[in-house]
Amino acid sequence: CVGCVWWGFGVFIDNEKSWGMMNSDAARYGIAINTLKNNAQNSPTKAQFVTLMKNKYSKISKLNEAWNIRLASWDEFAAGVALTQFNEQTNEDLSTMLFHYANQYFAVVDAAIAKHLPNQLNMGARFADWGMTPEIRAAAAAHVDVMSYNYYREGLNEDFWAFLSDINMPSIIGEFHNGALDSGLLNPGLIHTQSQQERGTKYKKYMNSVIDNPYFVGAHWFQYIDSPLTGRAYDGENYNVGFVNVADIPYKPLVDAAKSMNKSLYERRYNNAKN
């Protein structure tokens, strides 16, 4: 759904791009680390990083001291540097570079939306929960109207979503689903259930966790119709994740759960707000 108009009031600008992971310094700052290896003459992003570091440290000796490396000159830094060891200062600078990179990305895209789709909201990049970092979220929040995340779980985990209070912006789930094998398909999808009845139960549980979180303004199910039995053409995905099957026949337990949830949505949200 990259760049798609979402029900006529906004556009998602990307989908599950991997911006880095939080399991290590190398994974978190990978974009910046890999860019540093490039020659600034061939990489506009590396050229920007050179300028950032020159403005901060002025002398290459100060950068060497901070990063615990040995470079003869800024020209050597610009030609390419392989950073393999990290300390507090390198991480701070890599964080600055990563934010700078992402901020430019979101600024350019937001300007294009404002020019060509002036009456549409910028709905964000549908971050994968495994592929985002604080720097990337902060850069996006400076430009988008709504933060969006794809989150394939059984519900929202409060500990994971603690960062929402720092961003303090409307957020939306761009994708979630569940499925079961009793549909006749061979794969239930990313979140497994035992039956079509349980699909409805888990749908309500997930949606109620979204409703109960004050930062979320909605959740977008993926997808309306099941995958083909033989798998979709470009990757073979063959999930039972539809509200209807490939013959356009609704899965009644899931439909009934959605109807029930939507009837009580505003009452539940309003009561939570009062409490």
Tab-separated table of C-alpha atoms in Angstrom:
chain	number	residue	atom	x	y	z
A	1	CYS	CA	0.000	0.000	0.000
A	2	VAL	CA	2.956	2.324	-0.607
A	3	GLY	CA	1.657	5.729	-1.611
A	4	CYS	CA	-1.961	4.593	-1.581
A	5	VAL	CA	-4.830	6.893	-0.693
A	6	TRP	CA	-6.376	5.523	2.492
A	7	TRP	CA	-10.158	5.962	2.382
A	8	GLY	CA	-9.758	9.305	0.653
A	9	PHE	CA	-8.216	11.325	3.474
A	10	GLY	CA	-4.549	10.418	3.466
A	11	VAL	CA	-1.625	8.495	2.021
A	12	PHE	CA	0.802	5.997	3.455
A	13	ILE	CA	4.204	7.017	2.123
A	14	ASP	CA	6.077	3.744	2.569
A	15	ASN	CA	5.706	0.221	3.923
A	16	GLU	CA	7.939	-1.744	6.302
A	17	LYS	CA	11.230	-0.289	5.131
A	18	SER	CA	13.942	-1.543	7.488
A	19	TRP	CA	15.486	1.518	9.125
A	20	GLY	CA	17.491	-0.426	11.709
A	21	MET	CA	16.918	-2.663	14.723
A	22	MET	CA	17.538	-2.147	18.406
A	23	ASN	CA	19.359	-5.411	19.186
A	24	SER	CA	22.874	-3.947	18.737
A	25	ASP	CA	24.714	-0.717	17.943
A	26	ALA	CA	25.632	-2.070	14.504
A	27	ALA	CA	21.989	-2.870	13.746
A	28	ARG	CA	20.597	0.382	15.142
A	29	TYR	CA	23.025	2.646	13.304
A	30	GLY	CA	23.582	0.438	10.272
A	31	ILE	CA	22.490	3.053	7.727
A	32	ALA	CA	24.982	5.602	9.046
A	33	ILE	CA	27.776	3.043	9.513
A	34	ASN	CA	27.461	1.768	5.951
A	35	THR	CA	27.265	5.297	4.568
A	36	LEU	CA	30.508	6.235	6.330
A	37	LYS	CA	32.302	3.611	4.218
A	38	ASN	CA	31.378	5.470	1.025
A	39	ASN	CA	33.358	8.157	-0.727
A	40	ALA	CA	31.722	11.549	-0.282
A	41	GLN	CA	32.293	12.298	-3.965
A	42	ASN	CA	29.916	9.472	-4.857
A	43	SER	CA	27.433	9.735	-2.000
A	44	PRO	CA	25.448	12.885	-1.199
A	45	THR	CA	24.514	11.366	2.158
A	46	LYS	CA	28.172	10.769	3.052
A	47	ALA	CA	28.955	14.333	2.011
A	48	GLN	CA	26.309	15.530	4.472
A	49	PHE	CA	27.832	13.388	7.224
A	50	VAL	CA	31.264	14.894	6.553
A	51	THR	CA	29.790	18.375	6.919
A	52	LEU	CA	28.026	17.436	10.153
A	53	MET	CA	31.203	16.090	11.718
A	54	LYS	CA	33.365	18.961	10.485
A	55	ASN	CA	30.939	21.448	11.976
A	56	LYS	CA	30.988	19.619	15.307
A	57	TYR	CA	34.688	18.762	15.693
A	58	SER	CA	36.462	21.276	13.423
A	59	LYS	CA	39.764	19.374	13.664
A	60	ILE	CA	40.248	15.745	12.668
A	61	SER	CA	42.282	15.241	15.846
A	62	LYS	CA	39.197	15.963	17.940
A	63	LEU	CA	37.162	13.422	15.980
A	64	ASN	CA	39.968	10.871	16.397
A	65	GLU	CA	39.976	11.423	20.135
A	66	ALA	CA	36.181	11.177	20.433
A	67	TRP	CA	35.867	8.074	18.256
A	68	ASN	CA	39.158	6.447	19.300
A	69	ILE	CA	40.330	6.142	15.689
A	70	ARG	CA	43.345	7.351	13.699
A	71	LEU	CA	42.676	9.380	10.570
A	72	ALA	CA	45.224	11.665	8.954
A	73	SER	CA	42.769	14.237	7.620
A	74	TRP	CA	39.171	15.087	6.810
A	75	ASP	CA	39.939	13.967	3.267
A	76	GLU	CA	40.585	10.474	4.600
A	77	PHE	CA	37.312	10.612	6.509
A	78	ALA	CA	35.527	11.706	3.325
A	79	ALA	CA	37.144	8.910	1.303
A	80	GLY	CA	35.585	6.262	3.516
A	81	VAL	CA	35.974	4.997	7.053
A	82	ALA	CA	35.068	1.557	8.397
A	83	LEU	CA	33.760	1.954	11.928
A	84	THR	CA	33.876	-1.303	13.887
A	85	GLN	CA	34.162	-0.156	17.514
A	86	PHE	CA	31.615	1.970	19.312
A	87	ASN	CA	31.599	4.145	22.381
A	88	GLU	CA	29.258	6.711	23.870
A	89	GLN	CA	30.491	9.475	21.567
A	90	THR	CA	30.390	7.457	18.355
A	91	ASN	CA	26.844	6.392	19.179
A	92	GLU	CA	25.802	9.965	19.818
A	93	ASP	CA	27.213	11.053	16.467
A	94	LEU	CA	25.768	8.073	14.608
A	95	SER	CA	22.388	8.928	16.128
A	96	THR	CA	22.751	12.498	14.834
A	97	MET	CA	23.591	11.245	11.346
A	98	LEU	CA	20.717	8.775	11.310
A	99	PHE	CA	18.226	11.443	12.326
A	100	HIS	CA	19.656	13.839	9.714
A	101	TYR	CA	19.261	11.217	6.988
A	102	ALA	CA	15.707	10.281	7.961
A	103	ASN	CA	14.652	13.881	8.508
A	104	GLN	CA	15.587	14.732	4.935
A	105	TYR	CA	13.682	11.713	3.621
A	106	PHE	CA	10.474	12.619	5.441
A	107	ALA	CA	10.839	16.326	4.629
A	108	VAL	CA	11.142	15.688	0.878
A	109	VAL	CA	8.196	13.295	0.813
A	110	ASP	CA	6.027	15.599	2.917
A	111	ALA	CA	6.771	18.527	0.598
A	112	ALA	CA	5.726	16.408	-2.406
A	113	ILE	CA	2.442	15.473	-0.711
A	114	ALA	CA	1.752	19.099	0.164
A	115	LYS	CA	2.354	20.096	-3.465
A	116	HIS	CA	0.529	17.323	-5.308
A	117	LEU	CA	-2.049	16.178	-2.722
A	118	PRO	CA	-2.724	19.309	-0.682
A	119	ASN	CA	-5.944	18.002	0.848
A	120	GLN	CA	-4.544	14.631	1.983
A	121	LEU	CA	-2.982	13.693	5.290
A	122	ASN	CA	0.539	12.314	5.432
A	123	MET	CA	-0.155	8.974	7.126
A	124	GLY	CA	3.462	7.983	7.688
A	125	ALA	CA	5.647	5.065	6.654
A	126	ARG	CA	3.857	2.069	8.211
A	127	PHE	CA	6.874	1.176	10.325
A	128	ALA	CA	7.495	-2.501	10.983
A	129	ASP	CA	7.838	-2.996	14.729
A	130	TRP	CA	11.154	-4.795	14.109
A	131	GLY	CA	12.605	-2.139	11.773
A	132	MET	CA	12.482	1.265	13.452
A	133	THR	CA	14.621	3.228	15.886
A	134	PRO	CA	14.040	6.310	18.077
A	135	GLU	CA	15.882	8.510	15.570
A	136	ILE	CA	13.652	7.392	12.710
A	137	ARG	CA	10.462	7.862	14.708
A	138	ALA	CA	11.549	11.350	15.777
A	139	ALA	CA	12.324	12.328	12.183
A	140	ALA	CA	8.964	11.047	10.963
A	141	ALA	CA	7.072	12.798	13.752
A	142	ALA	CA	8.497	16.129	12.618
A	143	HIS	CA	6.746	15.830	9.235
A	144	VAL	CA	3.850	13.370	9.168
A	145	ASP	CA	0.285	14.025	10.321
A	146	VAL	CA	-0.242	10.513	11.681
A	147	MET	CA	2.351	7.957	12.774
A	148	SER	CA	1.652	4.495	11.343
A	149	TYR	CA	2.912	1.062	12.350
A	150	ASN	CA	2.378	-2.506	11.137
A	151	TYR	CA	2.075	-4.719	14.198
A	152	TYR	CA	1.379	-8.424	13.828
A	153	ARG	CA	0.702	-9.545	17.380
A	154	GLU	CA	-2.307	-10.645	19.409
A	155	GLY	CA	-2.678	-7.155	20.840
A	156	LEU	CA	-0.760	-4.026	21.787
A	157	ASN	CA	1.983	-4.616	24.344
A	158	GLU	CA	2.093	-1.623	26.675
A	159	ASP	CA	5.837	-1.900	27.340
A	160	PHE	CA	6.706	-1.858	23.638
A	161	TRP	CA	4.511	1.172	22.986
A	162	ALA	CA	5.861	3.296	25.852
A	163	PHE	CA	7.569	5.558	23.304
A	164	LEU	CA	4.191	6.902	22.138
A	165	SER	CA	4.070	9.324	25.049
A	166	ASP	CA	7.361	10.855	23.890
A	167	ILE	CA	6.098	11.329	20.347
A	168	ASN	CA	2.646	12.481	21.525
A	169	MET	CA	0.986	12.259	18.108
A	170	PRO	CA	-1.992	10.419	16.608
A	171	SER	CA	-0.992	6.882	15.668
A	172	ILE	CA	-2.599	4.167	13.570
A	173	ILE	CA	-1.984	0.479	12.992
A	174	GLY	CA	-1.393	0.056	9.273
A	175	GLU	CA	-1.631	-3.743	9.240
A	176	PHE	CA	-2.663	-6.608	11.497
A	177	HIS	CA	-4.486	-9.899	10.938
A	178	ASN	CA	-5.053	-13.459	12.088
A	179	GLY	CA	-6.124	-16.680	10.402
A	180	ALA	CA	-6.966	-20.361	10.864
A	181	LEU	CA	-6.572	-23.616	8.953
A	182	ASP	CA	-10.265	-24.529	9.006
A	183	SER	CA	-10.746	-22.199	6.041
A	184	GLY	CA	-9.245	-24.797	3.717
A	185	LEU	CA	-6.140	-22.707	3.074
A	186	LEU	CA	-2.786	-24.197	4.010
A	187	ASN	CA	-1.443	-21.211	5.938
A	188	PRO	CA	-3.266	-19.259	8.680
A	189	GLY	CA	-1.105	-16.163	8.283
A	190	LEU	CA	1.297	-14.488	10.688
A	191	ILE	CA	-0.970	-14.776	13.740
A	192	HIS	CA	-2.468	-18.243	14.221
A	193	THR	CA	-5.866	-19.118	15.648
A	194	GLN	CA	-7.622	-22.455	16.081
A	195	SER	CA	-10.826	-21.668	14.195
A	196	GLN	CA	-12.896	-19.023	12.465
A	197	GLN	CA	-14.691	-18.475	15.762
A	198	GLU	CA	-11.416	-17.736	17.506
A	199	ARG	CA	-10.465	-15.366	14.700
A	200	GLY	CA	-13.386	-13.192	15.777
A	201	THR	CA	-12.412	-13.416	19.448
A	202	LYS	CA	-8.808	-12.428	18.766
A	203	TYR	CA	-9.920	-9.623	16.450
A	204	LYS	CA	-11.941	-8.051	19.265
A	205	LYS	CA	-9.098	-8.498	21.740
A	206	TYR	CA	-6.657	-6.753	19.404
A	207	MET	CA	-9.007	-3.919	18.553
A	208	ASN	CA	-9.905	-3.322	22.192
A	209	SER	CA	-6.217	-2.960	23.013
A	210	VAL	CA	-6.036	-0.282	20.300
A	211	ILE	CA	-9.159	1.491	21.547
A	212	ASP	CA	-7.810	1.488	25.088
A	213	ASN	CA	-4.574	3.212	24.055
A	214	PRO	CA	-5.164	6.984	23.977
A	215	TYR	CA	-2.568	7.608	21.255
A	216	PHE	CA	-4.175	5.356	18.657
A	217	VAL	CA	-6.900	6.617	16.372
A	218	GLY	CA	-7.529	3.425	14.415
A	219	ALA	CA	-6.320	0.107	13.060
A	220	HIS	CA	-6.275	-1.178	9.487
A	221	TRP	CA	-6.852	-4.909	8.888
A	222	PHE	CA	-4.793	-6.713	6.263
A	223	GLN	CA	-6.573	-7.802	4.121
A	224	TYR	CA	-10.176	-7.805	2.865
A	225	ILE	CA	-9.942	-11.051	0.845
A	226	ASP	CA	-7.994	-14.275	1.447
A	227	SER	CA	-4.825	-15.007	-0.452
A	228	PRO	CA	-5.132	-17.516	-3.319
A	229	LEU	CA	-4.699	-21.167	-2.329
A	230	THR	CA	-1.669	-21.399	-4.610
A	231	GLY	CA	-0.182	-18.179	-3.230
A	232	ARG	CA	0.041	-14.679	-4.563
A	233	ALA	CA	2.225	-14.307	-7.620
A	234	TYR	CA	5.234	-12.398	-6.342
A	235	ASP	CA	5.960	-14.193	-3.053
A	236	GLY	CA	3.634	-17.175	-2.665
A	237	GLU	CA	1.769	-15.790	0.352
A	238	ASN	CA	-1.292	-18.001	0.829
A	239	TYR	CA	-2.898	-16.777	4.052
A	240	ASN	CA	-6.397	-17.100	5.489
A	241	VAL	CA	-6.523	-13.447	6.503
A	242	GLY	CA	-9.592	-12.141	4.693
A	243	PHE	CA	-12.950	-10.988	5.915
A	244	VAL	CA	-14.164	-12.931	2.873
A	245	ASN	CA	-12.759	-15.922	1.003
A	246	VAL	CA	-11.755	-15.915	-2.667
A	247	ALA	CA	-15.398	-16.628	-3.611
A	248	ASP	CA	-16.436	-13.442	-1.770
A	249	ILE	CA	-18.185	-15.407	0.994
A	250	PRO	CA	-17.838	-13.677	4.388
A	251	TYR	CA	-16.335	-15.354	7.427
A	252	LYS	CA	-19.319	-14.767	9.698
A	253	PRO	CA	-17.576	-14.999	13.106
A	254	LEU	CA	-15.049	-12.355	12.052
A	255	VAL	CA	-17.708	-10.113	10.526
A	256	ASP	CA	-19.895	-10.445	13.624
A	257	ALA	CA	-16.943	-9.586	15.863
A	258	ALA	CA	-16.227	-6.458	13.825
A	259	LYS	CA	-19.872	-5.402	13.987
A	260	SER	CA	-19.974	-5.922	17.750
A	261	MET	CA	-16.701	-4.093	18.323
A	262	ASN	CA	-17.717	-1.113	16.214
A	263	LYS	CA	-21.043	-0.780	18.013
A	264	SER	CA	-19.268	-0.389	21.351
A	265	LEU	CA	-16.163	1.444	20.104
A	266	TYR	CA	-17.122	4.997	21.053
A	267	GLU	CA	-18.659	4.008	24.368
A	268	ARG	CA	-15.513	2.094	25.364
A	269	ARG	CA	-13.215	4.901	24.252
A	270	TYR	CA	-15.295	7.585	25.946
A	271	ASN	CA	-15.509	5.678	29.224
A	272	ASN	CA	-11.760	5.096	29.197
A	273	ALA	CA	-11.185	8.807	28.615
A	274	LYS	CA	-13.411	9.720	31.585
A	275	ASN	CA	-11.546	7.292	33.824
